[in-house]
C-alpha cells in the first residue's frame, strides 16, 4: 500500500494553492493535484484588477504561477494528474487517479467550478469552430470579426470588453434588461463604442456555414416570442459556472446546485477530515481573494483536526 499523506489537496486555483502554502508551512507536506485546468479559472482570464496587493492589476495566469511557486517554495508536492475517484468511507481516505492510488489522513477539496453552456446541440458540435467559453483563450482568433457574448454577469461584460481588442463588433446578448454584473463593469461596456446590445434575447440555435464554422444564430425575443436569425462569426458563452463536484456525489453533502455544503463560517464538510475551500463550496462570492481566504481557513481547520487525531 502507498504512503499515507497528512493532507491531499484537490485543485489548483487560489483556494488550493493557498491551502498548500499554509499546510506546507505547518509542516504537513501537502500533496496537491492540479486537475484538468492547472491554475483554475484565473488562467483563462486576463487582467485581475481586484486582488489586493496588485495596484496595477495582474494577468490571471501570472498570478497563479506566483501562487504555485509560493506553494512549492514551502515544500508542496504538485501532481499534474487528476483525481477521478475518492473513497471517504474509510480512513485513511483513498484517492485514485488514472494511474495511481493515494492515501491521506485529511483531504482539502478545492476543485472550483467550470463554465456553463447554454445546452444547445449545435453549441457542442461548433465548440472550437466559432463557439467558445473563453474569450481570453480564443479571442485572438477573431480579428475584425463580428462576435457575440451571451450573458449579463461580470464575466459577460469582461469578455465583451476584452474581445473588442480583436473583433470589429461585439454584441452582448442577454435574456433580460437587468444585469447581475456590477455597475462599473456594465458602464465600462456601455462606454465601449465597439459593444452593441441585444437585450431580451435568448439564443435558441447556432448555424454553421459551408466551412463548418459558425455563421449565424437564431435568437428569440422573450417579450414577443418572435425569432430572428442574425449573422455571427463567433459566439462566446459567459453564463456562469457549475461546481466541479461530480466525483463527490453521494460522498459529501451538496446543495441543489451541487456546491459542497460546509459548516457555516468553517470549512468542515459532512465527512470528518474532509475540508472544502473556494468556489466549490461558494455560490455567493466566488472571488479569487475569497477563495484564497477559505483555502487558508481549510488548511488551519485541517491542521487542528489532524492534531486532534494525533497525526
Ligand atoms: P453570473 O453572475 O451568475 O451571471 C450569469 C449570467 O448568465 C446572468 O446574466 C444570467 O442571466 C445568464 N444566464 C445564465 N444561464 C443562462 C442561460 N442558460 N441562457 C442565457 N443566459 C443565461 O456569472 P458570471 O458572470 O460568470 O460571474 C460569476 C461570479 O464571478 C460573480 O460573482 C462575478 O461578480 C464574478 N466575476 C467577477 C469579475 C470581475 O470582477 N472582474 C469577472 C468575472 C466574474 P440572468 O441574470 O437572467 O439569470
Short mmCIF file of C-alpha atoms and ligand atoms in Angstrom, two decimals:
data_model
loop_
_atom_site.label_atom_id
_atom_site.label_comp_id
_atom_site.label_asym_id
_atom_site.label_seq_id
_atom_site.Cartn_x
_atom_site.Cartn_y
_atom_site.Cartn_z
CA UNK A 1 0.00 0.00 0.00
CA UNK A 2 1.15 3.53 -0.73
CA UNK A 3 2.43 6.01 1.83
CA UNK A 4 -0.26 7.78 3.89
CA UNK A 5 -0.03 11.54 3.43
CA UNK A 6 -1.15 14.04 6.04
CA UNK A 7 -3.18 16.04 3.58
CA UNK A 8 -4.05 15.83 -0.09
CA UNK A 9 -5.36 18.97 -1.76
CA UNK A 10 -7.52 18.52 -4.84
CA UNK A 11 -7.47 21.54 -7.16
CA UNK A 12 -5.01 24.27 -8.07
CA UNK A 13 -6.89 27.58 -8.01
CA UNK A 14 -6.33 30.29 -5.40
CA UNK A 15 -8.04 28.11 -2.75
CA UNK A 16 -5.91 25.02 -3.41
CA UNK A 17 -2.58 26.83 -3.59
CA UNK A 18 -3.30 28.95 -0.51
CA UNK A 19 -4.28 25.82 1.42
CA UNK A 20 -1.00 24.29 0.22
CA UNK A 21 1.07 27.30 1.35
CA UNK A 22 -0.44 27.18 4.84
CA UNK A 23 -0.35 23.38 5.12
CA UNK A 24 3.27 23.27 3.94
CA UNK A 25 4.29 25.95 6.43
CA UNK A 26 2.57 23.85 9.13
CA UNK A 27 4.90 21.02 8.09
CA UNK A 28 2.08 18.82 6.76
CA UNK A 29 3.96 18.10 3.48
CA UNK A 30 0.84 18.60 1.36
CA UNK A 31 0.36 16.82 -1.93
CA UNK A 32 -1.65 18.85 -4.42
CA UNK A 33 -3.38 17.54 -7.53
CA UNK A 34 -3.72 20.21 -10.20
CA UNK A 35 -6.58 18.61 -12.11
CA UNK A 36 -7.91 19.33 -15.58
CA UNK A 37 -7.22 23.04 -15.56
CA UNK A 38 -3.95 23.76 -13.73
CA UNK A 39 -4.23 27.14 -12.03
CA UNK A 40 -8.01 27.07 -12.23
CA UNK A 41 -10.32 29.66 -13.72
CA UNK A 42 -7.88 32.53 -13.35
CA UNK A 43 -5.72 31.00 -16.05
CA UNK A 44 -8.48 31.75 -18.55
CA UNK A 45 -8.97 35.33 -17.52
CA UNK A 46 -6.94 38.40 -18.43
CA UNK A 47 -6.47 41.32 -16.07
CA UNK A 48 -7.24 40.76 -12.42
CA UNK A 49 -7.80 44.22 -11.01
CA UNK A 50 -9.42 43.42 -7.69
CA UNK A 51 -6.86 41.20 -5.97
CA UNK A 52 -5.32 43.24 -3.14
CA UNK A 53 -1.61 43.82 -3.44
CA UNK A 54 -1.56 44.42 -7.19
CA UNK A 55 -2.25 48.15 -7.59
CA UNK A 56 -1.69 47.97 -11.35
CA UNK A 57 -3.57 44.70 -11.82
CA UNK A 58 -2.04 41.38 -12.78
CA UNK A 59 -2.64 38.82 -15.52
CA UNK A 60 -4.57 35.83 -14.14
CA UNK A 61 -2.09 33.17 -15.41
CA UNK A 62 0.87 35.13 -13.98
CA UNK A 63 -0.82 35.39 -10.61
CA UNK A 64 -1.49 31.66 -10.50
CA UNK A 65 2.13 30.91 -11.43
CA UNK A 66 3.16 33.03 -8.42
CA UNK A 67 0.73 31.10 -6.18
CA UNK A 68 2.20 27.83 -7.43
CA UNK A 69 5.81 28.92 -6.87
CA UNK A 70 4.97 30.04 -3.34
CA UNK A 71 3.32 26.69 -2.57
CA UNK A 72 6.35 24.82 -3.97
CA UNK A 73 8.79 27.01 -2.06
CA UNK A 74 7.48 25.62 1.23
CA UNK A 75 7.55 22.00 0.09
CA UNK A 76 4.22 21.22 -1.59
CA UNK A 77 4.41 18.23 -3.91
CA UNK A 78 2.43 19.00 -7.06
CA UNK A 79 0.99 16.32 -9.33
CA UNK A 80 -0.42 17.03 -12.79
CA UNK A 81 -2.79 14.09 -12.51
CA UNK A 82 -6.49 14.36 -11.91
CA UNK A 83 -8.30 12.64 -9.05
CA UNK A 84 -11.04 10.55 -10.65
CA UNK A 85 -12.40 8.65 -7.64
CA UNK A 86 -12.44 9.10 -3.88
CA UNK A 87 -13.31 6.78 -1.03
CA UNK A 88 -14.16 8.76 2.07
CA UNK A 89 -15.88 5.83 3.78
CA UNK A 90 -12.65 4.59 5.35
CA UNK A 91 -9.65 6.24 6.97
CA UNK A 92 -7.08 6.88 5.73
CA UNK A 93 -9.05 8.19 2.75
CA UNK A 94 -8.31 6.70 -0.66
CA UNK A 95 -7.99 8.77 -3.83
CA UNK A 96 -7.47 7.41 -7.33
CA UNK A 97 -6.01 8.94 -10.45
CA UNK A 98 -5.91 7.20 -13.84
CA UNK A 99 -2.61 5.62 -12.89
CA UNK A 100 -2.21 5.56 -9.12
CA UNK A 101 -3.92 5.28 -5.78
CA UNK A 102 -3.08 7.65 -2.92
CA UNK A 103 -3.92 7.63 0.78
CA UNK A 104 -4.32 10.56 3.10
CA UNK A 105 -5.43 11.28 6.65
CA UNK A 106 -7.15 14.50 5.51
CA UNK A 107 -8.34 15.96 2.21
CA UNK A 108 -8.96 19.56 1.18
CA UNK A 109 -11.37 19.81 -1.76
CA UNK A 110 -10.78 22.94 -3.84
CA UNK A 111 -11.91 21.77 -7.25
CA UNK A 112 -13.62 25.05 -8.15
CA UNK A 113 -16.28 25.47 -10.78
CA UNK A 114 -16.48 25.26 -14.60
CA UNK A 115 -18.12 27.39 -17.25
CA UNK A 116 -21.78 26.59 -18.01
CA UNK A 117 -23.06 26.15 -21.55
CA UNK A 118 -26.47 27.10 -22.98
CA UNK A 119 -27.28 23.45 -23.64
CA UNK A 120 -27.82 23.50 -27.42
CA UNK A 121 -26.69 20.55 -29.52
CA UNK A 122 -25.00 22.87 -32.02
CA UNK A 123 -23.07 24.50 -29.20
CA UNK A 124 -21.20 21.24 -28.65
CA UNK A 125 -20.57 20.50 -32.33
CA UNK A 126 -19.39 24.05 -33.03
CA UNK A 127 -17.24 24.35 -29.90
CA UNK A 128 -13.83 25.34 -31.24
CA UNK A 129 -15.42 26.20 -34.57
CA UNK A 130 -16.54 29.64 -33.52
CA UNK A 131 -18.22 28.77 -30.23
CA UNK A 132 -16.12 29.32 -27.12
CA UNK A 133 -16.48 29.61 -23.36
CA UNK A 134 -13.22 31.52 -23.00
CA UNK A 135 -12.58 34.87 -24.65
CA UNK A 136 -9.07 35.01 -23.24
CA UNK A 137 -8.18 31.71 -24.85
CA UNK A 138 -9.85 32.25 -28.21
CA UNK A 139 -10.39 36.00 -28.69
CA UNK A 140 -7.32 36.42 -30.87
CA UNK A 141 -8.84 34.05 -33.44
CA UNK A 142 -11.50 36.65 -34.28
CA UNK A 143 -9.69 39.67 -35.71
CA UNK A 144 -12.11 42.15 -37.34
CA UNK A 145 -14.99 39.70 -36.92
CA UNK A 146 -18.46 40.31 -35.57
CA UNK A 147 -18.90 38.27 -32.42
CA UNK A 148 -21.50 37.82 -29.69
CA UNK A 149 -21.21 37.29 -25.96
CA UNK A 150 -24.10 35.59 -24.14
CA UNK A 151 -24.80 36.58 -20.54
CA UNK A 152 -25.44 39.53 -18.26
CA UNK A 153 -22.95 38.94 -15.44
CA UNK A 154 -19.46 40.27 -14.80
CA UNK A 155 -17.97 37.51 -16.94
CA UNK A 156 -20.00 38.59 -19.96
CA UNK A 157 -19.03 42.25 -19.51
CA UNK A 158 -15.39 41.39 -19.01
CA UNK A 159 -15.28 39.06 -22.01
CA UNK A 160 -17.06 41.59 -24.23
CA UNK A 161 -14.60 44.33 -23.31
CA UNK A 162 -11.67 42.01 -23.84
CA UNK A 163 -12.96 40.87 -27.24
CA UNK A 164 -13.06 44.46 -28.53
CA UNK A 165 -9.26 44.24 -28.69
CA UNK A 166 -9.70 41.93 -31.67
CA UNK A 167 -13.26 41.90 -33.01
CA UNK A 168 -14.75 44.71 -35.07
CA UNK A 169 -18.06 44.46 -33.20
CA UNK A 170 -19.13 42.66 -30.04
CA UNK A 171 -22.84 42.21 -29.26
CA UNK A 172 -23.87 41.31 -25.73
CA UNK A 173 -26.90 39.02 -25.93
CA UNK A 174 -28.82 38.86 -22.68
CA UNK A 175 -32.20 37.36 -21.85
CA UNK A 176 -33.47 40.40 -19.92
CA UNK A 177 -32.54 44.06 -19.47
CA UNK A 178 -31.25 43.83 -15.91
CA UNK A 179 -27.73 42.72 -15.17
CA UNK A 180 -26.12 40.66 -12.47
CA UNK A 181 -22.86 42.36 -13.42
CA UNK A 182 -21.54 45.11 -11.18
CA UNK A 183 -22.39 48.66 -12.20
CA UNK A 184 -18.81 49.55 -13.03
CA UNK A 185 -18.50 46.62 -15.43
CA UNK A 186 -21.80 47.40 -17.20
CA UNK A 187 -20.85 51.06 -17.54
CA UNK A 188 -17.47 50.17 -18.96
CA UNK A 189 -19.15 48.01 -21.59
CA UNK A 190 -21.74 50.71 -22.31
CA UNK A 191 -18.99 53.24 -22.92
CA UNK A 192 -17.15 50.95 -25.32
CA UNK A 193 -18.13 52.05 -28.87
CA UNK A 194 -17.48 48.57 -30.28
CA UNK A 195 -20.06 46.96 -27.97
CA UNK A 196 -23.70 46.62 -29.08
CA UNK A 197 -26.60 45.14 -27.10
CA UNK A 198 -29.32 42.62 -27.94
CA UNK A 199 -31.49 42.51 -24.81
CA UNK A 200 -34.48 40.27 -24.01
CA UNK A 201 -32.91 37.73 -26.37
CA UNK A 202 -32.13 34.03 -25.93
CA UNK A 203 -30.05 32.06 -28.39
CA UNK A 204 -32.12 29.06 -29.47
CA UNK A 205 -29.92 27.68 -32.27
CA UNK A 206 -26.49 28.08 -33.80
CA UNK A 207 -25.83 27.59 -37.51
CA UNK A 208 -22.71 26.66 -39.44
CA UNK A 209 -21.63 27.83 -42.88
CA UNK A 210 -20.17 25.64 -45.67
CA UNK A 211 -16.77 25.81 -43.97
CA UNK A 212 -18.21 24.09 -40.88
CA UNK A 213 -17.74 27.20 -38.76
CA UNK A 214 -20.42 29.26 -37.07
CA UNK A 215 -22.16 31.68 -39.45
CA UNK A 216 -25.33 32.78 -37.64
CA UNK A 217 -27.55 32.25 -34.61
CA UNK A 218 -31.29 32.16 -34.06
CA UNK A 219 -32.42 34.33 -31.20
CA UNK A 220 -35.83 34.55 -29.62
CA UNK A 221 -37.32 37.68 -28.10
CA UNK A 222 -38.66 36.89 -24.63
CA UNK A 223 -41.24 39.73 -24.87
CA UNK A 224 -42.82 38.87 -28.24
CA UNK A 225 -41.77 35.25 -28.75
CA UNK A 226 -40.51 36.22 -32.24
CA UNK A 227 -37.37 34.57 -33.58
CA UNK A 228 -34.79 36.01 -35.94
CA UNK A 229 -31.55 34.79 -37.49
CA UNK A 230 -28.53 37.05 -37.09
CA UNK A 231 -25.06 36.80 -38.63
CA UNK A 232 -22.44 35.80 -36.10
CA UNK A 233 -18.80 34.86 -36.64
CA UNK A 234 -18.01 33.96 -33.04
CA UNK A 235 -20.16 33.12 -30.02
CA UNK A 236 -18.74 33.41 -26.51
CA UNK A 237 -20.83 31.81 -23.80
CA UNK A 238 -20.40 33.55 -20.42
CA UNK A 239 -23.41 32.43 -18.39
CA UNK A 240 -21.93 31.33 -15.10
CA UNK A 241 -20.44 28.21 -13.64
CA UNK A 242 -21.15 24.74 -12.28
CA UNK A 243 -19.20 23.45 -9.28
CA UNK A 244 -16.79 20.59 -10.04
CA UNK A 245 -18.22 18.08 -7.60
CA UNK A 246 -19.19 15.09 -9.76
CA UNK A 247 -16.74 12.71 -8.05
CA UNK A 248 -18.14 13.67 -4.63
CA UNK A 249 -21.76 12.84 -5.42
CA UNK A 250 -23.18 10.63 -2.68
CA UNK A 251 -19.97 11.09 -0.69
CA UNK A 252 -20.19 14.69 0.52
CA UNK A 253 -23.32 16.73 1.22
CA UNK A 254 -24.16 19.23 -1.55
CA UNK A 255 -26.84 21.83 -2.19
CA UNK A 256 -29.29 21.56 -5.10
CA UNK A 257 -26.78 23.18 -7.48
CA UNK A 258 -24.01 20.79 -6.50
CA UNK A 259 -21.99 23.15 -4.30
CA UNK A 260 -20.43 21.38 -1.30
CA UNK A 261 -22.05 22.27 1.98
CA UNK A 262 -19.58 23.35 4.63
CA UNK A 263 -20.33 24.20 8.25
CA UNK A 264 -21.32 27.90 8.34
CA UNK A 265 -18.22 30.07 8.53
CA UNK A 266 -15.96 27.00 8.57
CA UNK A 267 -14.58 24.55 6.02
CA UNK A 268 -15.76 21.25 7.55
CA UNK A 269 -17.75 19.12 5.11
CA UNK A 270 -20.18 16.33 6.01
CA UNK A 271 -17.24 13.91 6.30
CA UNK A 272 -14.85 14.42 9.20
CA UNK A 273 -11.35 15.04 7.87
CA UNK A 274 -12.54 16.39 4.52
CA UNK A 275 -12.49 20.16 4.12
CA UNK A 276 -13.89 22.39 1.37
CA UNK A 277 -12.32 25.62 0.12
CA UNK A 278 -13.03 28.11 -2.66
CA UNK A 279 -15.72 28.18 -5.35
CA UNK A 280 -16.56 24.51 -4.87
CA UNK A 281 -18.46 25.48 -1.74
CA UNK A 282 -19.17 29.14 -2.51
CA UNK A 283 -22.01 30.08 -4.83
CA UNK A 284 -22.14 33.63 -3.49
CA UNK A 285 -18.79 35.42 -3.53
CA UNK A 286 -16.72 33.37 -6.00
CA UNK A 287 -13.77 35.73 -5.96
CA UNK A 288 -10.08 34.86 -6.12
CA UNK A 289 -9.48 36.61 -2.82
CA UNK A 290 -12.35 34.87 -1.01
CA UNK A 291 -11.20 31.53 -2.45
CA UNK A 292 -7.67 32.19 -1.21
CA UNK A 293 -9.06 33.17 2.21
CA UNK A 294 -11.05 29.97 2.51
CA UNK A 295 -8.01 27.97 1.38
CA UNK A 296 -6.17 29.41 4.37
CA UNK A 297 -9.11 28.55 6.63
CA UNK A 298 -9.24 24.97 5.33
CA UNK A 299 -5.53 24.45 5.98
CA UNK A 300 -5.87 25.77 9.54
CA UNK A 301 -9.01 23.67 10.19
CA UNK A 302 -7.21 20.67 8.73
CA UNK A 303 -4.04 21.18 10.77
CA UNK A 304 -6.01 21.44 14.02
CA UNK A 305 -8.14 18.43 13.15
CA UNK A 306 -5.07 16.32 12.33
CA UNK A 307 -3.54 17.33 15.64
CA UNK A 308 -6.73 16.36 17.48
CA UNK A 309 -6.46 12.95 15.81
CA UNK A 310 -2.88 12.51 16.97
CA UNK A 311 -1.30 12.83 13.50
P1 LIG B 1 -23.33 35.17 -13.06
O1 LIG B 1 -23.07 36.39 -12.26
O2 LIG B 1 -24.03 34.03 -12.45
O3 LIG B 1 -24.13 35.63 -14.36
C1 LIG B 1 -24.58 34.69 -15.30
C2 LIG B 1 -25.35 35.40 -16.39
O4 LIG B 1 -25.69 34.46 -17.40
C3 LIG B 1 -26.65 36.03 -15.89
O5 LIG B 1 -26.82 37.26 -16.51
C4 LIG B 1 -27.70 35.02 -16.35
O6 LIG B 1 -28.92 35.63 -16.70
C5 LIG B 1 -27.09 34.46 -17.61
N1 LIG B 1 -27.53 33.08 -17.86
C6 LIG B 1 -27.47 32.02 -17.01
N2 LIG B 1 -27.91 30.90 -17.62
C7 LIG B 1 -28.25 31.26 -18.86
C8 LIG B 1 -28.76 30.56 -19.96
N3 LIG B 1 -28.99 29.24 -19.92
N4 LIG B 1 -29.00 31.24 -21.09
C9 LIG B 1 -28.76 32.57 -21.17
N5 LIG B 1 -28.27 33.31 -20.17
C10 LIG B 1 -28.02 32.65 -19.01
O7 LIG B 1 -21.96 34.54 -13.63
P2 LIG B 1 -20.60 35.26 -14.02
O8 LIG B 1 -20.81 36.44 -14.86
O9 LIG B 1 -19.78 34.16 -14.56
O10 LIG B 1 -20.00 35.75 -12.63
C11 LIG B 1 -19.81 34.80 -11.57
C12 LIG B 1 -19.11 35.47 -10.39
O11 LIG B 1 -17.77 35.85 -10.73
C13 LIG B 1 -19.81 36.74 -9.94
O12 LIG B 1 -19.74 36.81 -8.56
C14 LIG B 1 -18.98 37.83 -10.57
O13 LIG B 1 -19.05 39.03 -9.84
C15 LIG B 1 -17.59 37.23 -10.54
N6 LIG B 1 -16.75 37.79 -11.62
C16 LIG B 1 -16.06 38.96 -11.36
C17 LIG B 1 -15.28 39.52 -12.36
C18 LIG B 1 -14.54 40.78 -12.05
O14 LIG B 1 -14.85 41.43 -11.06
N7 LIG B 1 -13.56 41.16 -12.82
C19 LIG B 1 -15.22 38.95 -13.63
C20 LIG B 1 -15.94 37.79 -13.86
C21 LIG B 1 -16.72 37.22 -12.86
P3 LIG B 1 -29.98 36.08 -15.58
O15 LIG B 1 -29.36 37.27 -14.90
O16 LIG B 1 -31.18 36.39 -16.35
O17 LIG B 1 -30.13 34.91 -14.66
#
